[in-house]
Short mmCIF file of C-alpha atoms and ligand atoms in Angstrom, two decimals:
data_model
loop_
_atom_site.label_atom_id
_atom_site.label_comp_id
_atom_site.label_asym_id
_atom_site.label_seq_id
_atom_site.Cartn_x
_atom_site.Cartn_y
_atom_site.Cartn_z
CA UNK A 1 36.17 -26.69 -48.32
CA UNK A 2 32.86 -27.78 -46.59
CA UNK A 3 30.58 -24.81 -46.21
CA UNK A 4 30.08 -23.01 -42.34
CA UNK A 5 27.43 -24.86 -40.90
CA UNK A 6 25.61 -23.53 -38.03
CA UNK A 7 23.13 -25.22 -35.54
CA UNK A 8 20.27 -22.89 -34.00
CA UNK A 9 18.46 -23.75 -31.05
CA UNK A 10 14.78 -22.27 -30.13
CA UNK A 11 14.15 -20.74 -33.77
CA UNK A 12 10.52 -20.07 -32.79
CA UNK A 13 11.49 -18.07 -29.70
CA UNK A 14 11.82 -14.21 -29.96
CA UNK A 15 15.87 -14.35 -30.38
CA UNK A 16 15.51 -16.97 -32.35
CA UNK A 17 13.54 -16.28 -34.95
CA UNK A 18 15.45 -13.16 -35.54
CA UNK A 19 18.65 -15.03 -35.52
CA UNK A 20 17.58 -17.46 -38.69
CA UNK A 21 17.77 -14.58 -41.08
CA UNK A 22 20.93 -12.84 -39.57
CA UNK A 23 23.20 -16.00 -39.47
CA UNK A 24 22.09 -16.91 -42.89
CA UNK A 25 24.44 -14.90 -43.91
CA UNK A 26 27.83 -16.34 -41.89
CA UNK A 27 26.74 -20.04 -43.40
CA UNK A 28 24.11 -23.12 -43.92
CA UNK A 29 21.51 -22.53 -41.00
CA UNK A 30 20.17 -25.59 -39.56
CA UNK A 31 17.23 -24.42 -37.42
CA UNK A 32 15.68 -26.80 -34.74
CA UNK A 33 12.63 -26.17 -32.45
CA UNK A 34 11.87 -27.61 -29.33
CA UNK A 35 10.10 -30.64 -30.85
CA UNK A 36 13.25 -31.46 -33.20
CA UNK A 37 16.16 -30.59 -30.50
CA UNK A 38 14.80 -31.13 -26.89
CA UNK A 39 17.29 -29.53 -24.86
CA UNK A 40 15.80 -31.12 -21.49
CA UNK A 41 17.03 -34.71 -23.07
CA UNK A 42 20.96 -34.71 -22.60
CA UNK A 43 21.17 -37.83 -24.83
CA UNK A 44 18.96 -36.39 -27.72
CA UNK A 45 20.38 -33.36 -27.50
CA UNK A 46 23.80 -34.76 -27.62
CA UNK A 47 22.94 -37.19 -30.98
CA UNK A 48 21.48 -34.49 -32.98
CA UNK A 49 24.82 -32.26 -32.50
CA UNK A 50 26.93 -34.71 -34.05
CA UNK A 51 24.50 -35.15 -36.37
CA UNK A 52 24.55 -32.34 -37.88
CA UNK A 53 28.36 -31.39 -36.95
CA UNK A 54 27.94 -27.48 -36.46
CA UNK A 55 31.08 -25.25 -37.33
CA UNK A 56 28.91 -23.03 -35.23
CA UNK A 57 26.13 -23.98 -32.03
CA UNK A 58 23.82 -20.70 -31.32
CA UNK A 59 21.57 -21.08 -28.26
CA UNK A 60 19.28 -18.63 -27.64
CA UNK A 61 16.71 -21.90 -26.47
CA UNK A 62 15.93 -21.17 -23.12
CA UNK A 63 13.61 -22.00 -20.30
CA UNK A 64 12.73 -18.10 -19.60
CA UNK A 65 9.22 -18.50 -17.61
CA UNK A 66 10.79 -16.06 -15.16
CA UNK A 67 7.55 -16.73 -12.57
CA UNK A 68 6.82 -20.52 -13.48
CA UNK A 69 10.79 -21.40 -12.56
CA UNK A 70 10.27 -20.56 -8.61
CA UNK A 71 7.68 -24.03 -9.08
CA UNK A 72 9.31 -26.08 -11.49
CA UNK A 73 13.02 -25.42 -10.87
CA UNK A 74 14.30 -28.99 -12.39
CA UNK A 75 12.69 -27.72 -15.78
CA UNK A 76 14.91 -24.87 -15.91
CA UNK A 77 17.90 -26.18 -14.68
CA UNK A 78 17.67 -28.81 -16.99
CA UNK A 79 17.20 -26.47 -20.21
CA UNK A 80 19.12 -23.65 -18.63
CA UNK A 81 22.00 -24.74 -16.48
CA UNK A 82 22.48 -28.75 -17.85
CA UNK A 83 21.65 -28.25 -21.40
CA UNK A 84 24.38 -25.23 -22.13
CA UNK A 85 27.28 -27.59 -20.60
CA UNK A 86 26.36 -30.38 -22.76
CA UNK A 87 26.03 -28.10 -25.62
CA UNK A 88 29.58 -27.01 -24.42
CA UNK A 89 30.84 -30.37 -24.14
CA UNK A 90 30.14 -31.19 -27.64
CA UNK A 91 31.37 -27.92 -28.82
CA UNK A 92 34.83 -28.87 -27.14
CA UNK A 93 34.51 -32.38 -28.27
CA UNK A 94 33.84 -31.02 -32.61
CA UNK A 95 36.10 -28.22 -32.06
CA UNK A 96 32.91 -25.96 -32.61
CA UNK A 97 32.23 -22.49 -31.26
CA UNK A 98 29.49 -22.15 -28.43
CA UNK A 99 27.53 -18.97 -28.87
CA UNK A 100 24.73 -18.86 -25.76
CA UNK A 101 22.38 -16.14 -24.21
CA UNK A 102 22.15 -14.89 -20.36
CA UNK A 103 19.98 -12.58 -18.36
CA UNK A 104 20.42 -9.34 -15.99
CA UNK A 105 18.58 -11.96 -13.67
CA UNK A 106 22.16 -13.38 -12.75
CA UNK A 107 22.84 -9.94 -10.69
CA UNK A 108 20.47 -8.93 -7.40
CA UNK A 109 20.08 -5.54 -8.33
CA UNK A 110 21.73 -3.76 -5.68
CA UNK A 111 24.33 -1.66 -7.46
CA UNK A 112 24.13 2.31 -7.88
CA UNK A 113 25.41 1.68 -11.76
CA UNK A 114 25.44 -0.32 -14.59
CA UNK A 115 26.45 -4.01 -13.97
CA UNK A 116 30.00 -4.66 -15.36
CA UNK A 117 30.79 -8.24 -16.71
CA UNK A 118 32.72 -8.83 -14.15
CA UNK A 119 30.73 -7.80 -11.07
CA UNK A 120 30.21 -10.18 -9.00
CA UNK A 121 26.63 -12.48 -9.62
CA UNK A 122 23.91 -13.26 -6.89
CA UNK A 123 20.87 -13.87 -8.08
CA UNK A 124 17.58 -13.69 -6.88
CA UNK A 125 15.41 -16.17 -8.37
CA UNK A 126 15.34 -20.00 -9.70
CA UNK A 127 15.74 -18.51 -14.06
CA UNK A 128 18.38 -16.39 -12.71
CA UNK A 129 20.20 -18.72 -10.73
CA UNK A 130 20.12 -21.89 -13.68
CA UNK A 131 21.22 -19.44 -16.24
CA UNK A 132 24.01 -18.42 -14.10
CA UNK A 133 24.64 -21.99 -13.50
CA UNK A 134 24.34 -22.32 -17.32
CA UNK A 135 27.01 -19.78 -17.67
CA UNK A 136 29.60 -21.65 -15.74
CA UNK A 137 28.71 -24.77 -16.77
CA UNK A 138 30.10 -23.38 -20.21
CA UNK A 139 33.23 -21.82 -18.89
CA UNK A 140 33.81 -24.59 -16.74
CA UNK A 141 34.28 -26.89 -20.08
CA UNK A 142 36.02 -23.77 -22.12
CA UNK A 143 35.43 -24.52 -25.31
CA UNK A 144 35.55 -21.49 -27.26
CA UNK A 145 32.51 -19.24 -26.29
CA UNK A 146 30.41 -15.86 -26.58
CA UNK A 147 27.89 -15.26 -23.80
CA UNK A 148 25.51 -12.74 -24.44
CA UNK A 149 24.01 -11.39 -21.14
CA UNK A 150 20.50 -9.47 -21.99
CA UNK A 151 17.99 -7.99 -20.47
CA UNK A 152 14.15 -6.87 -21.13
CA UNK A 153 13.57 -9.10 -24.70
CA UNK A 154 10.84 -7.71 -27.08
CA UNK A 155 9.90 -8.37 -30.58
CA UNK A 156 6.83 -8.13 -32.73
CA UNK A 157 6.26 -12.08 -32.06
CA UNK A 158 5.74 -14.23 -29.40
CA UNK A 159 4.79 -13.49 -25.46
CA UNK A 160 6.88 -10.28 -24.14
CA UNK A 161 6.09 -7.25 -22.10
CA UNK A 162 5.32 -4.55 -25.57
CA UNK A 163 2.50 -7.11 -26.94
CA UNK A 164 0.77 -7.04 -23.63
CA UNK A 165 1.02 -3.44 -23.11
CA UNK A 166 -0.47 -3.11 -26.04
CA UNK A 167 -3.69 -5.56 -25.73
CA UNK A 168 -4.11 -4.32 -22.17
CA UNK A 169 -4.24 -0.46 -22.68
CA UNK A 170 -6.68 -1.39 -25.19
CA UNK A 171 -8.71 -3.08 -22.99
CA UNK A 172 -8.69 -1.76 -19.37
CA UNK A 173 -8.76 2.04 -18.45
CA UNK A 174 -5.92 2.15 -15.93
CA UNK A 175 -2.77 -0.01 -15.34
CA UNK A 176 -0.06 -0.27 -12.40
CA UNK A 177 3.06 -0.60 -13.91
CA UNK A 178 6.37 -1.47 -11.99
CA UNK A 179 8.04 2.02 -11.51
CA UNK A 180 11.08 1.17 -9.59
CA UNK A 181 13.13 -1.13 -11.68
CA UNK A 182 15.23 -0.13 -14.34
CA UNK A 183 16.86 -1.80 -17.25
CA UNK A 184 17.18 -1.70 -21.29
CA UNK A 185 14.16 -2.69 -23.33
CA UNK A 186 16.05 -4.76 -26.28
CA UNK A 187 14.44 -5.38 -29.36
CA UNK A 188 15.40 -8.97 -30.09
CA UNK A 189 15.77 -7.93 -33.70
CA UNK A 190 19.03 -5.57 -32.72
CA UNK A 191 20.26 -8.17 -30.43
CA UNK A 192 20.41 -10.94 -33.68
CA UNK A 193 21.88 -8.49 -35.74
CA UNK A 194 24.50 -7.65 -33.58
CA UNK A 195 25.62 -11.14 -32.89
CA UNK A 196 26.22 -11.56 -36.71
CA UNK A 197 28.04 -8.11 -36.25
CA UNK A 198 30.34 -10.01 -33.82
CA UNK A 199 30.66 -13.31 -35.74
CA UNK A 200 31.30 -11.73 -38.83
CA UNK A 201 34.54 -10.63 -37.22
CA UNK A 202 35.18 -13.59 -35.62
CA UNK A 203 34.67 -16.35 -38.68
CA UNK A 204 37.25 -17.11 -41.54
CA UNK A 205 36.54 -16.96 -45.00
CA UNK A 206 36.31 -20.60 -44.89
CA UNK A 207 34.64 -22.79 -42.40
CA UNK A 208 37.07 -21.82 -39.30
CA UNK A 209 37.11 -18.94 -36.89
CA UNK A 210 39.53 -16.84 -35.15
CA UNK A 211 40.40 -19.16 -32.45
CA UNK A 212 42.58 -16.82 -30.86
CA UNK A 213 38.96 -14.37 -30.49
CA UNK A 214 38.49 -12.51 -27.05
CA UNK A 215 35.89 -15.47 -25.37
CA UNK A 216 33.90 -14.93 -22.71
CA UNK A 217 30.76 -12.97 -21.22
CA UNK A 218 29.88 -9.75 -22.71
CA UNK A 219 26.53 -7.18 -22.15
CA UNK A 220 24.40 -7.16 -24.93
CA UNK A 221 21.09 -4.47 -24.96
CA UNK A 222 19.74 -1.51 -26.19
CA UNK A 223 21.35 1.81 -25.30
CA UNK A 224 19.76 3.76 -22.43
CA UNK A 225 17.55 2.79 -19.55
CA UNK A 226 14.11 3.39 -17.96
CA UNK A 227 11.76 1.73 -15.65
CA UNK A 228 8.54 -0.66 -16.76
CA UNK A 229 6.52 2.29 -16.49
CA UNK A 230 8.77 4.12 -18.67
CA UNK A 231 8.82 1.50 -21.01
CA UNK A 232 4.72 1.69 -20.99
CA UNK A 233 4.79 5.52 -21.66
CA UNK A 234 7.07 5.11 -24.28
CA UNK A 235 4.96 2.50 -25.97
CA UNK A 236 1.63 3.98 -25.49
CA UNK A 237 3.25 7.29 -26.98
CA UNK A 238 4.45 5.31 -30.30
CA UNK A 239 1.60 2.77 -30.66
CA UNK A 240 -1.28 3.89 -32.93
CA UNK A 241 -4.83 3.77 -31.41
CA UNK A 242 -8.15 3.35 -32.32
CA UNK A 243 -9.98 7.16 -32.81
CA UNK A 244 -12.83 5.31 -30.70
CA UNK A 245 -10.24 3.88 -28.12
CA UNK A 246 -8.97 5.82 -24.71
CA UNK A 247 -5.81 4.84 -24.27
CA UNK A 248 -5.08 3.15 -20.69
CA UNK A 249 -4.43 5.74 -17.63
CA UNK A 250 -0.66 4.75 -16.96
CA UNK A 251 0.09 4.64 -12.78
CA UNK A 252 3.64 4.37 -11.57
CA UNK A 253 3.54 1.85 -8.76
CA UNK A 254 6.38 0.04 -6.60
CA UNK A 255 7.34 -3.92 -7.49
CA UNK A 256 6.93 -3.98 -3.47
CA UNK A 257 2.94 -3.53 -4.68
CA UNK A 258 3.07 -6.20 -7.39
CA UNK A 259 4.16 -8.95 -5.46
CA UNK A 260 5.13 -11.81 -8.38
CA UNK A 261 6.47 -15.48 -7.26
CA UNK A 262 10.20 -14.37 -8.28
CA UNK A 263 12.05 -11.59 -7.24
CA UNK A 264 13.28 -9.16 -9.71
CA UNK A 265 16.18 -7.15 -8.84
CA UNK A 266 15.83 -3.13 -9.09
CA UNK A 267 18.83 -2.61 -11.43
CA UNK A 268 19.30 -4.52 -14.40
CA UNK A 269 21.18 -2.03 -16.56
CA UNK A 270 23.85 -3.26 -17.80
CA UNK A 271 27.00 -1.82 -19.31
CA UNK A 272 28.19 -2.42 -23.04
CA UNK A 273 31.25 -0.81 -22.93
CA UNK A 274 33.34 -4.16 -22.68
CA UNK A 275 31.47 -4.82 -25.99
CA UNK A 276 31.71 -1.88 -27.72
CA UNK A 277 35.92 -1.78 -26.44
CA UNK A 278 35.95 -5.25 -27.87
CA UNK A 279 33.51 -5.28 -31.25
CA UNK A 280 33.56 -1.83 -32.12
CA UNK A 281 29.82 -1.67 -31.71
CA UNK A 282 26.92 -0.10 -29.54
CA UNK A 283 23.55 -1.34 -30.29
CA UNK A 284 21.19 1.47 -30.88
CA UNK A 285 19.20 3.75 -27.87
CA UNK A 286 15.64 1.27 -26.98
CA UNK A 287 13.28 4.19 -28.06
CA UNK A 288 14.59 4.46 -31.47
CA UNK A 289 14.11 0.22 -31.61
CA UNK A 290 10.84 0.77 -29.92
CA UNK A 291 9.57 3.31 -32.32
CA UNK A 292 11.34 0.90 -35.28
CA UNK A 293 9.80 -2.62 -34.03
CA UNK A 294 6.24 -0.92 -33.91
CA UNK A 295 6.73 0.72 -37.30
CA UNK A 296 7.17 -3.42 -38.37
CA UNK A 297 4.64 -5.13 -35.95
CA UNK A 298 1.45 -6.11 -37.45
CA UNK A 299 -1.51 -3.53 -35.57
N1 LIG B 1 12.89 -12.63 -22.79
C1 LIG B 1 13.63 -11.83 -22.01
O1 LIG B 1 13.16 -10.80 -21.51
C2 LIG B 1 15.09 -12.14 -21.75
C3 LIG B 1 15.82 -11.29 -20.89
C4 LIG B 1 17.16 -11.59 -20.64
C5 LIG B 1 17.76 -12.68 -21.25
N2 LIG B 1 17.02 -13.49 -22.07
C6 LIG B 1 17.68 -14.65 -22.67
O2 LIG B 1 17.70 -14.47 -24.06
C7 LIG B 1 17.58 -15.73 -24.72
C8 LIG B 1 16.45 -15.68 -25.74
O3 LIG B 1 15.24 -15.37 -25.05
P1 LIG B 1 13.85 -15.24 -25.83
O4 LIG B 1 13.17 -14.05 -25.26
O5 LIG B 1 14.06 -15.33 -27.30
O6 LIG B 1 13.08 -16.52 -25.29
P2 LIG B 1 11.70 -17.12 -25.77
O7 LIG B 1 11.04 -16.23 -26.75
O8 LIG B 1 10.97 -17.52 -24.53
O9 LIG B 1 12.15 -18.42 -26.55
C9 LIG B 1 12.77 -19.48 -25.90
C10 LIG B 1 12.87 -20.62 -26.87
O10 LIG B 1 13.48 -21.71 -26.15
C11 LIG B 1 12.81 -22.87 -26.55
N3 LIG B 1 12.90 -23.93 -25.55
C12 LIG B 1 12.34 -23.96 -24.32
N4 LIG B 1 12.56 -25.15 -23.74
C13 LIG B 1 13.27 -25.88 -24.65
C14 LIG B 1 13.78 -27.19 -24.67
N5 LIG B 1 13.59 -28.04 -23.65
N6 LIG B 1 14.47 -27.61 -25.75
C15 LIG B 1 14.65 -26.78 -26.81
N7 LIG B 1 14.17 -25.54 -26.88
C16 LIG B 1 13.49 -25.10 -25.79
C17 LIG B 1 11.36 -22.46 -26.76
O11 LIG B 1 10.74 -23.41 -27.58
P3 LIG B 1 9.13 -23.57 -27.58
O12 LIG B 1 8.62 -22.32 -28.19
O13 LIG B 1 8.90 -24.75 -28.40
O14 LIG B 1 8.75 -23.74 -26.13
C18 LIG B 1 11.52 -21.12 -27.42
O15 LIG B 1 11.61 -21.24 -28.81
C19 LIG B 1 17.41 -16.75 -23.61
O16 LIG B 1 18.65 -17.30 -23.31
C20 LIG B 1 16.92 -15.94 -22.43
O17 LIG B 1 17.26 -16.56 -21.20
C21 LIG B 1 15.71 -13.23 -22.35
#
């Protein structure tokens, strides 16, 4: 019997990264960057899947310059919307399973509570709008698939929100952070550990999986909510400072006074019960992963 063999898209990005140490575990990882699997060229992208044959695809690749998209929307729909059907395609075409990432960016915001899975999707910017489109482009194949809708990505590594909160209170003595939209910060370390949570239920001792597995779209983020602000307070009270340095004056300010290319919608939370119902598991409250992910980071 041929060992699980599992192809991983983006391994330098923030997901990524994380995800090449949790999946080692389920099987063979075969790990590609950008440079080695160019998601923006269908042909290439299509050639190196059969290449390698994946029991398993994981795509956590993903055109995510939230800003950037509103200017270069063929970029993202390419990677973002295109890229996840073809990935799907091949999936179906193998008899693989499709494991893929989506945003909070898919809703507008507008809702009172936390977004349900099924709630209905209207989002308000170009990323939002090709990874919905990236979404159905999956089901629309339906191949057997896990969608994993996030929101608010950290890590110790690469570009996110905690590394420059923590260069610019360092370096200025007052910021204006965003007050007025709230979400879960999610530590992309708890986020790869809890997919292999899932798969591990979902793959056979062998190479196969459960094929009869509940597919589809589930939330996927750290427990509780706050705003960007809160987020800052939280990060500034955990971080370690200088004895020489005065920590950054923290200002709560509406996103109506930080006016950014895309819109961002004012409620991202989203709710994990359907996962939790479904997996048996809740990923841990964002302060404790906060408090955790700074313990690790290099200072
Ligand atoms: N970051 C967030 O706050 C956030 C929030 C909600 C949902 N998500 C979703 O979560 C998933 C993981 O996000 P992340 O934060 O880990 O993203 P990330 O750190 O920005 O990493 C994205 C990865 O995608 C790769 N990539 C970009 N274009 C590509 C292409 N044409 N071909 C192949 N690879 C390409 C990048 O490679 P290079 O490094 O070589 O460019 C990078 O490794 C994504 O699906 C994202 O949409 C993220």
């Amino acid at each position: 019997m041929s060992r699980r063999r599992i192809l991983l898209t983006g391994v330098n990005g923030q997901v990524g990264w994380e995800l090449r140490r949790t999946l080692s575990c389920l099987g063979e990882v075969v790990a590609l960057d950008s440079g080695t699997l160019n998601l923006a060229d269908a042909d290439a992208a299509r050639q190196k899947v059969r290449e390698i044959a994946p029991h398993i695809i994981v795509n956590p690749a993903a055109y995510t310059a939230v800003d950037k998209a509103e200017s270069e929307p063929e970029r993202a729909y390419a990677v973002n919307a295109a890229a996840p059907g073809i990935l799907a395609e091949e999936a179906s075409a193998i008899g693989a399973l499709l494991v893929h990432y989506s945003t909070d960016y898919v809703f507008n915001g507008s809702a009172a509570r936390p977004w349900g899975e099924d709630d209905v999707c209207a989002p308000l910017n170009v990323y939002g709008a090709s990874k919905l489109a990236g979404e159905r482009a999956i089901q629309a194949v339906g191949c057997p698939h896990l969608i994993f809708r996030t929101s608010w990505v950290y890590g110790a590594r690469g570009s996110n929100f905690l590394l420059t909160m923590r260069r610019l209170m360092r370096e200025r003595p007052e910021l204006k952070i965003v007050a007025d939209q709230v979400g879960a910060p999610t530590w992309c370390r708890d986020l790869a550990e809890a997919t292999a949570q899932v798969l591990s239920q979902i793959v056979s001792p062998a190479s196969g999986f459960d094929r009869t597995a509940p597919w589809g779209v589930y939330h996927m983020t750290n427990a509780g909510e706050t705003s960007w602000h809160g987020f800052a307070e939280a990060i500034q009270a955990l971080d370690e400072f200088d004895e020489t340095c005065v920590p950054a004056h923290l200002v709560p300010i509406p996103g109506s006074d930080y006016p950014t290319p895309a819109t961002r919608p004012l409620n991202s939370r989203l709710s994990n019960d359907k996962l939790e119902q479904t997996f048996g598991l809740r990923l841990q409250d964002w302060r404790t992963a906060l408090a955790l992910c700074l313990g690790q980071s290099a200072r």
